[in-house]
PDB file of C-alpha atoms in Angstrom:
ATOM      1  CA  MET A 109     155.771 108.565 114.739  1.00 66.00           C
ATOM      2  CA  LYS A 110     156.466 105.307 112.866  1.00 84.00           C
ATOM      3  CA  ALA A 111     155.670 103.345 116.032  1.00 86.00           C
ATOM      4  CA  ILE A 112     152.286 105.030 116.329  1.00 87.00           C
ATOM      5  CA  ALA A 113     151.557 104.417 112.652  1.00 86.00           C
ATOM      6  CA  SER A 114     152.524 100.771 113.116  1.00 90.00           C
ATOM      7  CA  LEU A 115     150.137 100.472 116.081  1.00 91.00           C
ATOM      8  CA  ARG A 116     147.343 101.872 113.937  1.00 93.00           C
ATOM      9  CA  ILE A 117     147.934  99.068 111.454  1.00 94.00           C
ATOM     10  CA  ALA A 118     148.639  96.182 113.823  1.00 96.00           C
ATOM     11  CA  ILE A 119     145.962  96.717 116.463  1.00 97.00           C
ATOM     12  CA  PRO A 120     142.898  96.674 114.184  1.00 98.00           C
ATOM     13  CA  PHE A 121     144.058  93.483 112.446  1.00 98.00           C
ATOM     14  CA  ILE A 122     145.005  91.735 115.704  1.00 98.00           C
ATOM     15  CA  TRP A 123     141.672  92.803 117.219  1.00 98.00           C
ATOM     16  CA  ALA A 124     139.781  91.573 114.145  1.00 98.00           C
ATOM     17  CA  GLY A 125     141.596  88.236 114.452  1.00 98.00           C
ATOM     18  CA  LEU A 126     140.547  87.946 118.086  1.00 98.00           C
ATOM     19  CA  ILE A 127     136.917  88.600 117.181  1.00 98.00           C
ATOM     20  CA  LEU A 128     136.998  86.079 114.339  1.00 97.00           C
ATOM     21  CA  ALA A 129     138.613  83.430 116.532  1.00 97.00           C
ATOM     22  CA  ILE A 130     136.483  83.898 119.627  1.00 97.00           C
ATOM     23  CA  SER A 131     133.120  85.281 118.536  1.00 96.00           C
ATOM     24  CA  PHE A 132     132.719  83.480 115.242  1.00 96.00           C
ATOM     25  CA  ILE A 133     134.718  80.264 115.664  1.00 96.00           C
ATOM     26  CA  GLU A 134     135.152  79.316 119.340  1.00 94.00           C
ATOM     27  CA  ALA A 135     131.783  80.461 120.648  1.00 93.00           C
ATOM     28  CA  PRO A 136     129.543  78.557 118.225  1.00 91.00           C
ATOM     29  CA  LEU A 137     131.805  75.494 117.980  1.00 93.00           C
ATOM     30  CA  LYS A 138     132.014  74.896 121.726  1.00 92.00           C
ATOM     31  CA  PHE A 139     128.335  73.923 121.723  1.00 89.00           C
ATOM     32  CA  THR A 140     129.011  71.201 119.139  1.00 91.00           C
ATOM     33  CA  ALA A 141     131.641  69.484 121.302  1.00 90.00           C
ATOM     34  CA  PRO A 142     130.602  66.180 122.869  1.00 91.00           C
ATOM     35  CA  ASN A 143     129.308  66.409 126.442  1.00 91.00           C
ATOM     36  CA  ILE A 144     129.129  70.240 126.463  1.00 92.00           C
ATOM     37  CA  THR A 145     125.860  71.212 128.086  1.00 90.00           C
ATOM     38  CA  LEU A 146     124.214  74.593 127.714  1.00 88.00           C
ATOM     39  CA  GLN A 147     125.224  75.421 131.281  1.00 89.00           C
ATOM     40  CA  LEU A 148     128.865  74.462 130.719  1.00 91.00           C
ATOM     41  CA  GLY A 149     129.000  76.345 127.419  1.00 92.00           C
ATOM     42  CA  LEU A 150     127.490  79.456 129.000  1.00 92.00           C
ATOM     43  CA  GLY A 151     129.903  79.312 131.924  1.00 92.00           C
ATOM     44  CA  ILE A 152     132.900  79.046 129.603  1.00 93.00           C
ATOM     45  CA  GLY A 153     131.432  81.728 127.343  1.00 93.00           C
ATOM     46  CA  GLN A 154     131.084  84.206 130.204  1.00 94.00           C
ATOM     47  CA  ILE A 155     134.722  83.759 131.188  1.00 95.00           C
ATOM     48  CA  VAL A 156     136.023  83.974 127.620  1.00 96.00           C
ATOM     49  CA  PHE A 157     133.906  86.969 126.592  1.00 96.00           C
ATOM     50  CA  HIS A 158     134.738  88.936 129.724  1.00 96.00           C
ATOM     51  CA  ALA A 159     138.441  88.321 129.100  1.00 97.00           C
ATOM     52  CA  LEU A 160     138.013  89.368 125.455  1.00 97.00           C
ATOM     53  CA  ASN A 161     136.102  92.481 126.533  1.00 98.00           C
ATOM     54  CA  LYS A 162     138.903  93.545 128.904  1.00 98.00           C
ATOM     55  CA  LEU A 163     141.471  93.028 126.157  1.00 98.00           C
ATOM     56  CA  GLU A 164     139.303  94.993 123.718  1.00 98.00           C
ATOM     57  CA  LEU A 165     139.177  97.910 126.161  1.00 98.00           C
ATOM     58  CA  VAL A 166     142.991  97.866 126.374  1.00 98.00           C
ATOM     59  CA  LEU A 167     143.217  97.813 122.569  1.00 98.00           C
ATOM     60  CA  LEU A 168     140.714 100.679 122.354  1.00 98.00           C
ATOM     61  CA  ILE A 169     142.751 102.757 124.824  1.00 97.00           C
ATOM     62  CA  THR A 170     145.925 102.023 122.863  1.00 96.00           C
ATOM     63  CA  LEU A 171     144.234 103.157 119.643  1.00 95.00           C
ATOM     64  CA  ALA A 172     143.000 106.268 121.457  1.00 95.00           C
ATOM     65  CA  ILE A 173     146.580 107.072 122.466  1.00 93.00           C
ATOM     66  CA  SER A 174     147.681 106.645 118.845  1.00 91.00           C
ATOM     67  CA  LEU A 175     144.933 109.076 117.884  1.00 89.00           C
ATOM     68  CA  ILE A 176     146.095 111.647 120.429  1.00 89.00           C
ATOM     69  CA  PHE A 177     149.804 111.432 119.599  1.00 88.00           C
ATOM     70  CA  GLY A 178     149.689 110.563 115.892  1.00 83.00           C
ATOM     71  CA  LYS A 179     148.789 112.484 112.786  1.00 80.00           C
ATOM     72  CA  GLN A 180     145.088 113.230 112.686  1.00 73.00           C
ATOM     73  CA  HIS A 181     143.209 111.577 109.834  1.00 81.00           C
ATOM     74  CA  SER A 182     139.485 112.232 109.752  1.00 90.00           C
ATOM     75  CA  THR A 183     138.715 108.785 108.321  1.00 93.00           C
ATOM     76  CA  PHE A 184     140.699 107.044 111.060  1.00 93.00           C
ATOM     77  CA  THR A 185     139.003 109.217 113.688  1.00 94.00           C
ATOM     78  CA  LEU A 186     135.555 108.322 112.344  1.00 96.00           C
ATOM     79  CA  LEU A 187     136.341 104.611 112.245  1.00 97.00           C
ATOM     80  CA  PHE A 188     137.874 104.730 115.730  1.00 97.00           C
ATOM     81  CA  SER A 189     134.779 106.514 117.058  1.00 97.00           C
ATOM     82  CA  THR A 190     132.532 103.862 115.535  1.00 98.00           C
ATOM     83  CA  ILE A 191     134.567 101.085 117.169  1.00 98.00           C
ATOM     84  CA  ALA A 192     134.507 102.907 120.514  1.00 98.00           C
ATOM     85  CA  ILE A 193     130.738 103.417 120.428  1.00 98.00           C
ATOM     86  CA  ILE A 194     130.094  99.785 119.525  1.00 98.00           C
ATOM     87  CA  LEU A 195     132.407  98.491 122.253  1.00 98.00           C
ATOM     88  CA  LEU A 196     130.854 100.772 124.854  1.00 98.00           C
ATOM     89  CA  ILE A 197     127.336  99.651 123.887  1.00 98.00           C
ATOM     90  CA  GLN A 198     128.401  96.024 124.126  1.00 98.00           C
ATOM     91  CA  THR A 199     130.152  96.575 127.468  1.00 98.00           C
ATOM     92  CA  LEU A 200     127.710  98.877 129.241  1.00 98.00           C
ATOM     93  CA  VAL A 201     124.331  98.095 127.653  1.00 98.00           C
ATOM     94  CA  LEU A 202     124.414  94.487 126.447  1.00 98.00           C
ATOM     95  CA  PHE A 203     126.763  92.621 128.793  1.00 96.00           C
ATOM     96  CA  PRO A 204     124.863  93.269 132.054  1.00 97.00           C
ATOM     97  CA  PRO A 205     121.512  91.806 130.902  1.00 96.00           C
ATOM     98  CA  MET A 206     123.281  89.001 129.020  1.00 96.00           C
ATOM     99  CA  ASP A 207     125.240  88.123 132.177  1.00 94.00           C
ATOM    100  CA  GLU A 208     122.067  88.194 134.245  1.00 95.00           C
ATOM    101  CA  ARG A 209     120.299  85.925 131.764  1.00 94.00           C
ATOM    102  CA  ALA A 210     123.254  83.510 131.674  1.00 92.00           C
ATOM    103  CA  SER A 211     123.320  83.408 135.483  1.00 91.00           C
ATOM    104  CA  GLU A 212     119.597  82.611 135.564  1.00 93.00           C
ATOM    105  CA  ILE A 213     120.080  79.799 133.043  1.00 90.00           C
ATOM    106  CA  LEU A 214     123.068  78.507 135.037  1.00 89.00           C
ATOM    107  CA  SER A 215     120.872  78.434 138.150  1.00 91.00           C
ATOM    108  CA  GLY A 216     118.412  76.210 136.302  1.00 89.00           C
ATOM    109  CA  LYS A 217     115.747  78.707 135.306  1.00 91.00           C
ATOM    110  CA  ASP A 218     114.078  78.385 131.931  1.00 88.00           C
ATOM    111  CA  ILE A 219     113.784  81.930 130.603  1.00 89.00           C
ATOM    112  CA  PRO A 220     112.768  83.280 127.196  1.00 90.00           C
ATOM    113  CA  SER A 221     115.186  84.663 124.649  1.00 91.00           C
ATOM    114  CA  THR A 222     115.882  88.396 124.530  1.00 94.00           C
ATOM    115  CA  TRP A 223     117.077  90.824 121.870  1.00 97.00           C
ATOM    116  CA  HIS A 224     120.430  91.381 123.587  1.00 97.00           C
ATOM    117  CA  HIS A 225     122.330  88.454 122.106  1.00 95.00           C
ATOM    118  CA  ILE A 226     121.339  89.059 118.475  1.00 97.00           C
ATOM    119  CA  THR A 227     122.119  92.760 118.899  1.00 98.00           C
ATOM    120  CA  TYR A 228     125.533  91.834 120.301  1.00 98.00           C
ATOM    121  CA  VAL A 229     126.220  89.576 117.301  1.00 97.00           C
ATOM    122  CA  ILE A 230     125.142  92.250 114.800  1.00 98.00           C
ATOM    123  CA  LEU A 231     127.365  94.823 116.503  1.00 98.00           C
ATOM    124  CA  GLU A 232     130.217  92.290 116.536  1.00 98.00           C
ATOM    125  CA  ILE A 233     129.914  91.872 112.753  1.00 98.00           C
ATOM    126  CA  ILE A 234     129.869  95.639 112.235  1.00 98.00           C
ATOM    127  CA  LYS A 235     132.838  96.086 114.594  1.00 98.00           C
ATOM    128  CA  LEU A 236     134.782  93.406 112.682  1.00 98.00           C
ATOM    129  CA  VAL A 237     134.194  95.145 109.356  1.00 98.00           C
ATOM    130  CA  VAL A 238     135.089  98.559 110.804  1.00 98.00           C
ATOM    131  CA  LEU A 239     138.287  97.157 112.348  1.00 98.00           C
ATOM    132  CA  LEU A 240     139.339  95.728 108.987  1.00 98.00           C
ATOM    133  CA  LEU A 241     138.581  99.062 107.322  1.00 97.00           C
ATOM    134  CA  THR A 242     140.587 100.841 110.026  1.00 96.00           C
ATOM    135  CA  GLY A 243     143.608  98.657 109.351  1.00 96.00           C
ATOM    136  CA  ILE A 244     143.300  99.184 105.598  1.00 95.00           C
ATOM    137  CA  VAL A 245     142.916 102.954 106.006  1.00 93.00           C
ATOM    138  CA  SER A 246     145.970 102.956 108.261  1.00 92.00           C
ATOM    139  CA  ILE A 247     148.043 101.063 105.683  1.00 92.00           C
ATOM    140  CA  TYR A 248     146.937 103.524 103.018  1.00 85.00           C
ATOM    141  CA  GLY A 249     147.814 106.441 105.305  1.00 78.00           C
ATOM    142  CA  ILE A 250     151.331 105.081 105.817  1.00 61.00           C
ATOM    143  CA  GLN A 251     151.892 104.471 102.115  1.00 57.00           C
ATOM    144  CA  LYS A 252     150.559 107.940 101.340  1.00 58.00           C
ATOM    145  CA  THR A 253     152.984 109.648 103.754  1.00 51.00           C
ATOM    146  CA  SER A 254     156.032 107.497 102.859  1.00 47.00           C
TER     147      SER A 254
END
């Protein structure tokens, strides 16, 4: 049971670190690098964000397993559910049109902005906060049971 409790602490903080590093540091900074065009930045962004998304799904599944086999805490369950819903919206609802738009831009088309990217960013901020809360709640849960 200690291993599961440790996963509940480590995973949210590792995941939050990934989001901070990729979504809020790497993604915006790459466009400030010399000689990085919009097309090059978008191409790199697609690769990086798809890799991050796959890793996030693995982390989500690992947290789900900790939920199934660990002590049930309603707060943890609520936070986990929030993370899962956000990730599924990003993966299933936002990524496909964002990928399509990026592909059109990469092919040279000039297309208008859509609501998908700003929605993704807002959900990313919410997910980051919820992940941090999940880690904190998990620490508190361990201290409470020790």
